[in-house]
PDB file of C-alpha atoms in Angstrom:
ATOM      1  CA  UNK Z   1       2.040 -13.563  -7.380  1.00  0.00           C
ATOM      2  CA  UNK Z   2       1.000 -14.676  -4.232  1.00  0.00           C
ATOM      3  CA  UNK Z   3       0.802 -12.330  -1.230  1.00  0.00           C
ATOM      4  CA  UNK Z   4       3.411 -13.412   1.449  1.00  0.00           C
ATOM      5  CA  UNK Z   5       2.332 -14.938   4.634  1.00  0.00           C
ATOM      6  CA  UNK Z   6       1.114 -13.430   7.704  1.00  0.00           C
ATOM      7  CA  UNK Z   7      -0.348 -14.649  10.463  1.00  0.00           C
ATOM      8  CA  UNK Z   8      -4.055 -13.489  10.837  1.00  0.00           C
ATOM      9  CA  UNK Z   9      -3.703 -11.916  14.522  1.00  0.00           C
ATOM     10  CA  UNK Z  10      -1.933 -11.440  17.346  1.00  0.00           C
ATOM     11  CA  UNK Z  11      -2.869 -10.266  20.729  1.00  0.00           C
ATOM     12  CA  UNK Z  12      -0.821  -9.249  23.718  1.00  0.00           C
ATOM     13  CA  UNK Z  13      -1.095  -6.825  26.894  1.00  0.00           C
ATOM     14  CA  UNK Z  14       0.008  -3.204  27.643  1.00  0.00           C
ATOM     15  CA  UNK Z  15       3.360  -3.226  28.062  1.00  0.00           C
ATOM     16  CA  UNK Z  16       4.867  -6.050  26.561  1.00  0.00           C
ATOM     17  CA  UNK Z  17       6.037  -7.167  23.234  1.00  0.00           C
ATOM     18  CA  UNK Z  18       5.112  -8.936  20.116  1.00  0.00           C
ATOM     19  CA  UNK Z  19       5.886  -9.864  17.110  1.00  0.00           C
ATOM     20  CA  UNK Z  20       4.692 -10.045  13.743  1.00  0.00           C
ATOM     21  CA  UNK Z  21       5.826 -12.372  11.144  1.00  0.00           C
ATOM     22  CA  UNK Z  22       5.976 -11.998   6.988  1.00  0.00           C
ATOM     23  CA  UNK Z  23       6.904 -15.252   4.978  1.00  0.00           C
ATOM     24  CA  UNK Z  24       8.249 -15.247   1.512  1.00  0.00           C
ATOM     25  CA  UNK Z  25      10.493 -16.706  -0.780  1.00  0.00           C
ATOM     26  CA  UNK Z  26      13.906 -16.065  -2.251  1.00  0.00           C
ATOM     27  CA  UNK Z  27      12.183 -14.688  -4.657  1.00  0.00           C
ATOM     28  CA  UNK Z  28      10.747 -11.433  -2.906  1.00  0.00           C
ATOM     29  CA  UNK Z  29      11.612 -11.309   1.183  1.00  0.00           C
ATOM     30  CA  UNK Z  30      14.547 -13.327   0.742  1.00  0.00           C
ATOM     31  CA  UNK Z  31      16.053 -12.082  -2.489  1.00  0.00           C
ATOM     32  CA  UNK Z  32      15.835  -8.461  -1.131  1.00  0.00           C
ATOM     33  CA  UNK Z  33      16.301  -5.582   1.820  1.00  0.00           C
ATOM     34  CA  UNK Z  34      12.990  -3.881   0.602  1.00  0.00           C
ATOM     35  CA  UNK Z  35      10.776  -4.908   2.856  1.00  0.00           C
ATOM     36  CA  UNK Z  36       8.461  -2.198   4.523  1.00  0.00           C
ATOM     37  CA  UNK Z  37       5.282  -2.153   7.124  1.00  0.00           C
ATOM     38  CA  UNK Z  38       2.367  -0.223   7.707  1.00  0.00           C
ATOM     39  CA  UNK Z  39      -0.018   0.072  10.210  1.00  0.00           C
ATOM     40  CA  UNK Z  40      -3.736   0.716   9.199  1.00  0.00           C
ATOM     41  CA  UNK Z  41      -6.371   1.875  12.083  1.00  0.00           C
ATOM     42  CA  UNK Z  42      -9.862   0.819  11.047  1.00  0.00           C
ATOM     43  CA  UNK Z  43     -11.565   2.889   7.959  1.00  0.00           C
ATOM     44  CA  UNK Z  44      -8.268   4.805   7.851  1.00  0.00           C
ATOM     45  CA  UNK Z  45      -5.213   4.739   4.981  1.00  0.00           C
ATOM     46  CA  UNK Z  46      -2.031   2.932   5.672  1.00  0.00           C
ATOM     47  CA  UNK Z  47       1.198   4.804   7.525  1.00  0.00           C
ATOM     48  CA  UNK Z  48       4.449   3.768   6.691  1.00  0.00           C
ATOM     49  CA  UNK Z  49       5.862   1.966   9.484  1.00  0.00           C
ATOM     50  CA  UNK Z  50       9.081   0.608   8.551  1.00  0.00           C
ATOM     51  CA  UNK Z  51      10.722   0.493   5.584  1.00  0.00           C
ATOM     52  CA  UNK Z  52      14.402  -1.281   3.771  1.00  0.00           C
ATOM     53  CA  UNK Z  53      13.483  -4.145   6.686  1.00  0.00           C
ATOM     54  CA  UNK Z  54      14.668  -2.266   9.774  1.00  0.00           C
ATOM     55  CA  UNK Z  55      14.671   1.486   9.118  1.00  0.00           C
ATOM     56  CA  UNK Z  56      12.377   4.003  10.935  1.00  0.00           C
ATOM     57  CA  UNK Z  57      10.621   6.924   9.297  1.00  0.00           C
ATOM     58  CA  UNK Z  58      10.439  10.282  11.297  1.00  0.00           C
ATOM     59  CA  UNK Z  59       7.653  10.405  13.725  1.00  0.00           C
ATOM     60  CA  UNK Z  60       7.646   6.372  13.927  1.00  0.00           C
ATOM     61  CA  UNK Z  61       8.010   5.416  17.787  1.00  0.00           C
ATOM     62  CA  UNK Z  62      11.515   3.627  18.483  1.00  0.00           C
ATOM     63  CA  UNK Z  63       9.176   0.831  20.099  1.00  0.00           C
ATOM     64  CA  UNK Z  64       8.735  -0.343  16.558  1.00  0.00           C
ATOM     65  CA  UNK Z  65      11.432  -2.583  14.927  1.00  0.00           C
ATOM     66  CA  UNK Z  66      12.388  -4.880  11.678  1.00  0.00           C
ATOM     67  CA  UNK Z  67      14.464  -7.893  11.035  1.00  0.00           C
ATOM     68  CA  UNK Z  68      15.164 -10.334   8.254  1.00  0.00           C
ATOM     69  CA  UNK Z  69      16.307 -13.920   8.318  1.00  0.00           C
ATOM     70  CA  UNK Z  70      15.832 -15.318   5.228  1.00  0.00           C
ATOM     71  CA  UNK Z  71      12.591 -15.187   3.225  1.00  0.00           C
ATOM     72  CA  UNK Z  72      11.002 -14.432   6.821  1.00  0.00           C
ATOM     73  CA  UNK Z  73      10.548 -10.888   8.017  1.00  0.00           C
ATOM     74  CA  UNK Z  74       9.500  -9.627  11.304  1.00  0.00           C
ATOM     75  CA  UNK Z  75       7.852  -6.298  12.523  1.00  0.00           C
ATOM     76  CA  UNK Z  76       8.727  -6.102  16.472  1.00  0.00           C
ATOM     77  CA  UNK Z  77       6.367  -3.882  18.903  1.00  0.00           C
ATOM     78  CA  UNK Z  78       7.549  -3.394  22.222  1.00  0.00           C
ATOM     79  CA  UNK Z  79       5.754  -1.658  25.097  1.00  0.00           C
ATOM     80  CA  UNK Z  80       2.317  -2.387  23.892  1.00  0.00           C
ATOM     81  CA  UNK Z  81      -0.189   0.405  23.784  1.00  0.00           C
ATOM     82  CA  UNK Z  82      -3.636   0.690  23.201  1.00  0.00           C
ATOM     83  CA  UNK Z  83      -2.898   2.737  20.536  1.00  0.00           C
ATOM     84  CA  UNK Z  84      -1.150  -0.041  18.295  1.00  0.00           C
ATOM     85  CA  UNK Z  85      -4.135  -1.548  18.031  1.00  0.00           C
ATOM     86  CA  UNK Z  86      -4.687  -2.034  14.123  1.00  0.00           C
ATOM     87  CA  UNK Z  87      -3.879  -4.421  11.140  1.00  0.00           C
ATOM     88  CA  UNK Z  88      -0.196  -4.157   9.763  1.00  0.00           C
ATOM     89  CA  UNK Z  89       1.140  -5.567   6.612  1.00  0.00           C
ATOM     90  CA  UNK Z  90       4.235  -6.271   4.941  1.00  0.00           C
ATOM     91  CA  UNK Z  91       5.039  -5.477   1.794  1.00  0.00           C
ATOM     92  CA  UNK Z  92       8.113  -6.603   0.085  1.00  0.00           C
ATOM     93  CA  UNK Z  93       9.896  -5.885  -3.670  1.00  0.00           C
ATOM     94  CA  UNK Z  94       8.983  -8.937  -5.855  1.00  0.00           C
ATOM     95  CA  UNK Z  95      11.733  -9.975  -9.008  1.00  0.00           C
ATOM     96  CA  UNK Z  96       8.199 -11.575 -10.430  1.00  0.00           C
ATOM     97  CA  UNK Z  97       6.167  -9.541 -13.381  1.00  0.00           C
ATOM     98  CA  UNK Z  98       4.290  -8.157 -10.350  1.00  0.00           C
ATOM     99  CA  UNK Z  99       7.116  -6.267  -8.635  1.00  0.00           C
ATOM    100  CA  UNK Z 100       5.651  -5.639  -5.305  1.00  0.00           C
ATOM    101  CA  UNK Z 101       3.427  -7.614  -3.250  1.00  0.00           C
ATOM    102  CA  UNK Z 102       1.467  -6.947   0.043  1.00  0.00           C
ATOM    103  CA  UNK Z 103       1.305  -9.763   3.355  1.00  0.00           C
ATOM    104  CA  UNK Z 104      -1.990 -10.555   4.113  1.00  0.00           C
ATOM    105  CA  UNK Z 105      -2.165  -8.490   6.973  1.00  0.00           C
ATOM    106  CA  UNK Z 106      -2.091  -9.350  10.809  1.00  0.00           C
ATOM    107  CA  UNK Z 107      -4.827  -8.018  13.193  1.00  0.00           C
ATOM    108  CA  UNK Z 108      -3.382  -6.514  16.420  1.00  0.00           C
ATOM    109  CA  UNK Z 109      -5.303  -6.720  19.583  1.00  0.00           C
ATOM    110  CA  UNK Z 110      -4.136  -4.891  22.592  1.00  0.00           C
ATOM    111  CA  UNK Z 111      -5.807  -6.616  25.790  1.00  0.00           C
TER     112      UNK Z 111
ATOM    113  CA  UNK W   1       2.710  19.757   3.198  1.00  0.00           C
ATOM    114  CA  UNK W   2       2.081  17.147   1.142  1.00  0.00           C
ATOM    115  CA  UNK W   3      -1.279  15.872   0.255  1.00  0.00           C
ATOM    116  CA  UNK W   4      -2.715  13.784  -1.830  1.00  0.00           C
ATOM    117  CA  UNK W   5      -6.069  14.241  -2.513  1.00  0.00           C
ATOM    118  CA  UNK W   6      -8.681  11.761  -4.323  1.00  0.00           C
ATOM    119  CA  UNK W   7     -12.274  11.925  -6.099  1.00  0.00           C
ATOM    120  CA  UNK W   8     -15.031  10.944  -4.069  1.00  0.00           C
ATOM    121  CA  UNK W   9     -17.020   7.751  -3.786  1.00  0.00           C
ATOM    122  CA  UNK W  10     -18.404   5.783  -7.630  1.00  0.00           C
ATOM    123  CA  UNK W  11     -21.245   3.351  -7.318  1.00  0.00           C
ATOM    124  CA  UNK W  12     -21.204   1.573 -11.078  1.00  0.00           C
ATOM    125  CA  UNK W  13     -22.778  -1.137 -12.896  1.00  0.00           C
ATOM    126  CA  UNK W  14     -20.696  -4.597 -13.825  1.00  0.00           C
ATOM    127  CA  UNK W  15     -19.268  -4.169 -16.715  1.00  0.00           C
ATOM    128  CA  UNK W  16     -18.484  -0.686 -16.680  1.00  0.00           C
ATOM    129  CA  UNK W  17     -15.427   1.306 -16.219  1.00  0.00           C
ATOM    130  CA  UNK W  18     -14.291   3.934 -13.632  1.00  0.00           C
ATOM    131  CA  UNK W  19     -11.339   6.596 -13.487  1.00  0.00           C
ATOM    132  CA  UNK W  20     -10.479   7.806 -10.125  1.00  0.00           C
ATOM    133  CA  UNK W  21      -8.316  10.788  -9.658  1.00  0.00           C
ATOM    134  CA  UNK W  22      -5.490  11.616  -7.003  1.00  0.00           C
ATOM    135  CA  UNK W  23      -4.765  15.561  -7.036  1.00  0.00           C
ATOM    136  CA  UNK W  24      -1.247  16.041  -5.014  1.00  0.00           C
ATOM    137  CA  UNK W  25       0.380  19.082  -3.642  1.00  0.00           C
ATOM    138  CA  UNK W  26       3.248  20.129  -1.522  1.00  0.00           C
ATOM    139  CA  UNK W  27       5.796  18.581  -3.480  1.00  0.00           C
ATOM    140  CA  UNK W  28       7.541  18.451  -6.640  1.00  0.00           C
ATOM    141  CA  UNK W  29       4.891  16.121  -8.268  1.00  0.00           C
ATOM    142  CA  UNK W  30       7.083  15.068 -11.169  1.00  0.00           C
ATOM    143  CA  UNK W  31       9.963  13.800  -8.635  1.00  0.00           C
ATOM    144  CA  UNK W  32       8.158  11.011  -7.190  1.00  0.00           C
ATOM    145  CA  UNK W  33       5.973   8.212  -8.724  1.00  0.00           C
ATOM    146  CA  UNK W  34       2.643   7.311  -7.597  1.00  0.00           C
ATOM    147  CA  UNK W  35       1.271   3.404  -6.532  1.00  0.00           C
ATOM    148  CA  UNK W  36      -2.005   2.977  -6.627  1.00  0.00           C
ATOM    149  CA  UNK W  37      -3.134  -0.422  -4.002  1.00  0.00           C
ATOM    150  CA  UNK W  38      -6.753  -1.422  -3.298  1.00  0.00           C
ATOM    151  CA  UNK W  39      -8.696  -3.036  -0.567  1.00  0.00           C
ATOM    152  CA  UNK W  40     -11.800  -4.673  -0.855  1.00  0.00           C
ATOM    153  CA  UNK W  41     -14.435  -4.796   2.061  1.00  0.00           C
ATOM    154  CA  UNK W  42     -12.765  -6.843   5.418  1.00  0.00           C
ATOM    155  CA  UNK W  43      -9.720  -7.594   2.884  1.00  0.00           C
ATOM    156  CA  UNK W  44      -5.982  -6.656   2.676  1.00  0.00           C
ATOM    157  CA  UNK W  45      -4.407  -4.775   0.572  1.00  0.00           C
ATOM    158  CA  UNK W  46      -3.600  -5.312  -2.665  1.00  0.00           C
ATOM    159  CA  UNK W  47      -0.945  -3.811  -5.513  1.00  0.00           C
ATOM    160  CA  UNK W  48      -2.225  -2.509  -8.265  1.00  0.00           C
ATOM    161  CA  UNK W  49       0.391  -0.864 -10.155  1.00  0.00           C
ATOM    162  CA  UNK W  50       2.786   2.576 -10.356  1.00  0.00           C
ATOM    163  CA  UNK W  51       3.004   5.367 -12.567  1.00  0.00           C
ATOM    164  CA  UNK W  52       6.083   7.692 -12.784  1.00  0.00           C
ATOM    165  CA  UNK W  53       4.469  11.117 -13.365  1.00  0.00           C
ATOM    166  CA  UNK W  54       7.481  12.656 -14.982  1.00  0.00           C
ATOM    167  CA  UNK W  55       7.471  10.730 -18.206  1.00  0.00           C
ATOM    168  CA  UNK W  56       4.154   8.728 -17.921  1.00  0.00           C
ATOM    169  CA  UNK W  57       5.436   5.149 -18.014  1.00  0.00           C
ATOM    170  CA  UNK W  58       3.780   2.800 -15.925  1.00  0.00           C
ATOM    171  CA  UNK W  59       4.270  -0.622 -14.366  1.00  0.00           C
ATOM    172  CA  UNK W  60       0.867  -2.713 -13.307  1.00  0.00           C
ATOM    173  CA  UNK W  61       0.299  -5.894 -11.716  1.00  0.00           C
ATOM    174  CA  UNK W  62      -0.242  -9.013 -13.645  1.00  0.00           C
ATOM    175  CA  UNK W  63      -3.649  -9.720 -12.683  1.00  0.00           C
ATOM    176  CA  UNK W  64      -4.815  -5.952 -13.496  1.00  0.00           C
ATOM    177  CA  UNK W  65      -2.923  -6.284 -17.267  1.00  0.00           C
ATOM    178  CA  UNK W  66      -5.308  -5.126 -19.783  1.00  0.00           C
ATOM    179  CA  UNK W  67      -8.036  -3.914 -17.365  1.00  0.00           C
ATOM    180  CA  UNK W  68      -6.177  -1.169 -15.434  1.00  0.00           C
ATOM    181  CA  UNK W  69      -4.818   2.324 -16.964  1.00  0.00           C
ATOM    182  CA  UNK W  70      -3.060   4.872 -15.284  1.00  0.00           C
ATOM    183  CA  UNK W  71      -2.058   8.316 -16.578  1.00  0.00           C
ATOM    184  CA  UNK W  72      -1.056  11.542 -15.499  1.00  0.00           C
ATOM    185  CA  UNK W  73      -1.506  15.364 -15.705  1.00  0.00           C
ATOM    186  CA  UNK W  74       1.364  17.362 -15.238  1.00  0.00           C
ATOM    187  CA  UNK W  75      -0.448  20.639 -15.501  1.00  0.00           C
ATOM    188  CA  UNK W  76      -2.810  19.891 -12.789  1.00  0.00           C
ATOM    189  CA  UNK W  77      -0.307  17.819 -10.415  1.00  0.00           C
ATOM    190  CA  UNK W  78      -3.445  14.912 -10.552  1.00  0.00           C
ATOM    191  CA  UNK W  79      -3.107  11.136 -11.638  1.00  0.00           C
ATOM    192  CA  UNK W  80      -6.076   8.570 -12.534  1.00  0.00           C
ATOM    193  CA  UNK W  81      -6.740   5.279 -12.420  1.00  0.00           C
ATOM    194  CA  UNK W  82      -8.997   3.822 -14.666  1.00  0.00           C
ATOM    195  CA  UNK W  83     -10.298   0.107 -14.235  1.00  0.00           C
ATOM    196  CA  UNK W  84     -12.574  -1.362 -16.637  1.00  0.00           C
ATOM    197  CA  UNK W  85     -14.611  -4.314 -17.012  1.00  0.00           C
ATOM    198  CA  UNK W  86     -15.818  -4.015 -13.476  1.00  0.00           C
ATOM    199  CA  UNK W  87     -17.028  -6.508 -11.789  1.00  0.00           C
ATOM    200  CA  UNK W  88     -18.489  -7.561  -8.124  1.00  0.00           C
ATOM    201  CA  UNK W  89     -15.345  -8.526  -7.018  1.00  0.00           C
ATOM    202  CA  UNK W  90     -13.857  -5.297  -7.919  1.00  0.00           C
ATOM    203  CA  UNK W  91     -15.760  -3.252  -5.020  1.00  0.00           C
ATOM    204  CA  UNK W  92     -12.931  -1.693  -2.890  1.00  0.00           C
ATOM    205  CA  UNK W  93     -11.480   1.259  -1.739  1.00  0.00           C
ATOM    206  CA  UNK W  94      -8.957   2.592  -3.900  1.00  0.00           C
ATOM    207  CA  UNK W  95      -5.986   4.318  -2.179  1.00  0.00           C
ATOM    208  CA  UNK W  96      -3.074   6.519  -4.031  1.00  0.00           C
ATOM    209  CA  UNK W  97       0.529   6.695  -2.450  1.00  0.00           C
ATOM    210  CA  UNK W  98       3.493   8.604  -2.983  1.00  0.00           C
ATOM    211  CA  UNK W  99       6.372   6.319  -3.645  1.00  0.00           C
ATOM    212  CA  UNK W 100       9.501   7.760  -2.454  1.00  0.00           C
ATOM    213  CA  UNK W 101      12.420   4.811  -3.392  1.00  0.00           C
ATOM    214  CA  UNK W 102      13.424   2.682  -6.322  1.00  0.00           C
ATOM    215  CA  UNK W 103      12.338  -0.136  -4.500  1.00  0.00           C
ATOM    216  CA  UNK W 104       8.281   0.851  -4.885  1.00  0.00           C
ATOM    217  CA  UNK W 105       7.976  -0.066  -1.340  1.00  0.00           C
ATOM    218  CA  UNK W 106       7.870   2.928   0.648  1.00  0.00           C
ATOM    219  CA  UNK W 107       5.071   4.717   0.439  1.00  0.00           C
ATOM    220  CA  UNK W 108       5.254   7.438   2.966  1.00  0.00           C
ATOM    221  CA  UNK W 109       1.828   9.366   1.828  1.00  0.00           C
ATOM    222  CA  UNK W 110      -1.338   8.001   1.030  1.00  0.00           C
ATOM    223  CA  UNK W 111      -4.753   9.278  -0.220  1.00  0.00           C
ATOM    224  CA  UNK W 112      -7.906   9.672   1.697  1.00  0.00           C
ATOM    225  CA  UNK W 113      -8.870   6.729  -0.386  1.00  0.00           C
ATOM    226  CA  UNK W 114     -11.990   6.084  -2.493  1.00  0.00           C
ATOM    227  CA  UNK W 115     -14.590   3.413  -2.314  1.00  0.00           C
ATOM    228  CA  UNK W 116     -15.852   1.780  -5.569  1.00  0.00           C
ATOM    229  CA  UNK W 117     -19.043   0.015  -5.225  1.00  0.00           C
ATOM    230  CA  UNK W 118     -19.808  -2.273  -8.001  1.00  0.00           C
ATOM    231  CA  UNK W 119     -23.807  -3.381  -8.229  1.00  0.00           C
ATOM    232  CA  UNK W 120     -26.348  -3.972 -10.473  1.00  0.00           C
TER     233      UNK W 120
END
């Protein structure tokens, strides 16, 4: 199973907004509304960011959002801080033999 | 509050095995299964499989089929993870998380990780 596709950074300034996107197939993003993203600060573990595409867990900052359209996801930031500086992945429910997969990961530099 | 709490840093030789532990607390620790993902050095992360701790059965990722076991200890709230056949490529650090959906994707607490260093 391949992992789904992520571009390898983004950048953008306090303040404004980015976005992040995850590319799979029918067969995982697109076949499914289980797709979640975490946030990882250097030599720390993953935090669950967003989960079933656009839902926030408690204690996640409204200024983080999800959408789907069609085997694409996308993990929305607005109001940049310095403090969302860190990778994120995707992750998304797989119907394969390997039921979940992870995104590359996306490296988020705050300017 | 929940915790999840892992064994400490393995340095072993290539072709050798090694069984990793995740002790959890705070919760109910048959009510929720447990992933267990990995991330090598300047890598992402990658799945390696699930165990439901209630009944022991367990669902792994092709590419770990036949190298990977995990198990369970109800008495002592812990899981393992044992990977055999190491080799280089299998130096990583090895991260726990408590699954809280049918979908196994939301993993909402996560070990302090452990780092496997495979070396000759």
């Amino acid at each position: 199973q391949s992992a789904l596709t992520q571009p390898a950074s983004v950048s953008g300034s306090p303040g404004q907004s980015i976005t992040i996107s995850c590319t799979g197939t029918s067969s995982d993003v697109g076949g499914y509304n289980y797709v979640s993203w975490y946030q990882q600060h250097p030599g720390k573990a993953p935090k669950l960011m967003i989960y079933d595409v656009s839902n926030r867990p408690s204690g996640v900052s409204n200024r983080f959002s999800g959408s789907k359209s069609g085997n694409t996801a996308s993990l929305t930031i607005s109001g940049l801080q310095a403090e969302d500086e860190a990778d994120y992945y995707c992750c998304s429910y797989t119907s394969s033999s390997t039921p979940v997969v992870f995104g590359g990961g996306t490296e988020l530099t705050v300017l | 509050q929940v915790q999840l709490v892992q064994s400490g840093a393995e340095v072993k030789k290539p072709g050798a095995s090694v069984k990793v532990s995740c002790k959890a607390s705070g919760y109910t620790f048959t009510s929720y299964y447990m992933h267990w993902v990995r991330q090598a050095p300047g890598q992402g992360l990658e799945w390696m499989g699930i165990i439901n701790p209630s009944g022991g059965s367990t669902t792994y990722a092709q590419k770990f089929q036949g190298r990977v076991t995990m198990t369970r200890d109800t008495s002592t709230s812990t899981v393992y993870m044992e990977l055999s056949s190491l080799r280089s490529e299998d130096t990583a650090v090895y991260y726990c998380a408590r699954e809280v959906s049918s979908s196994w994707t939301i993993a909402d607490y996560w070990g302090q990780g452990t780092l496997v260093t495979v070396s000759s």
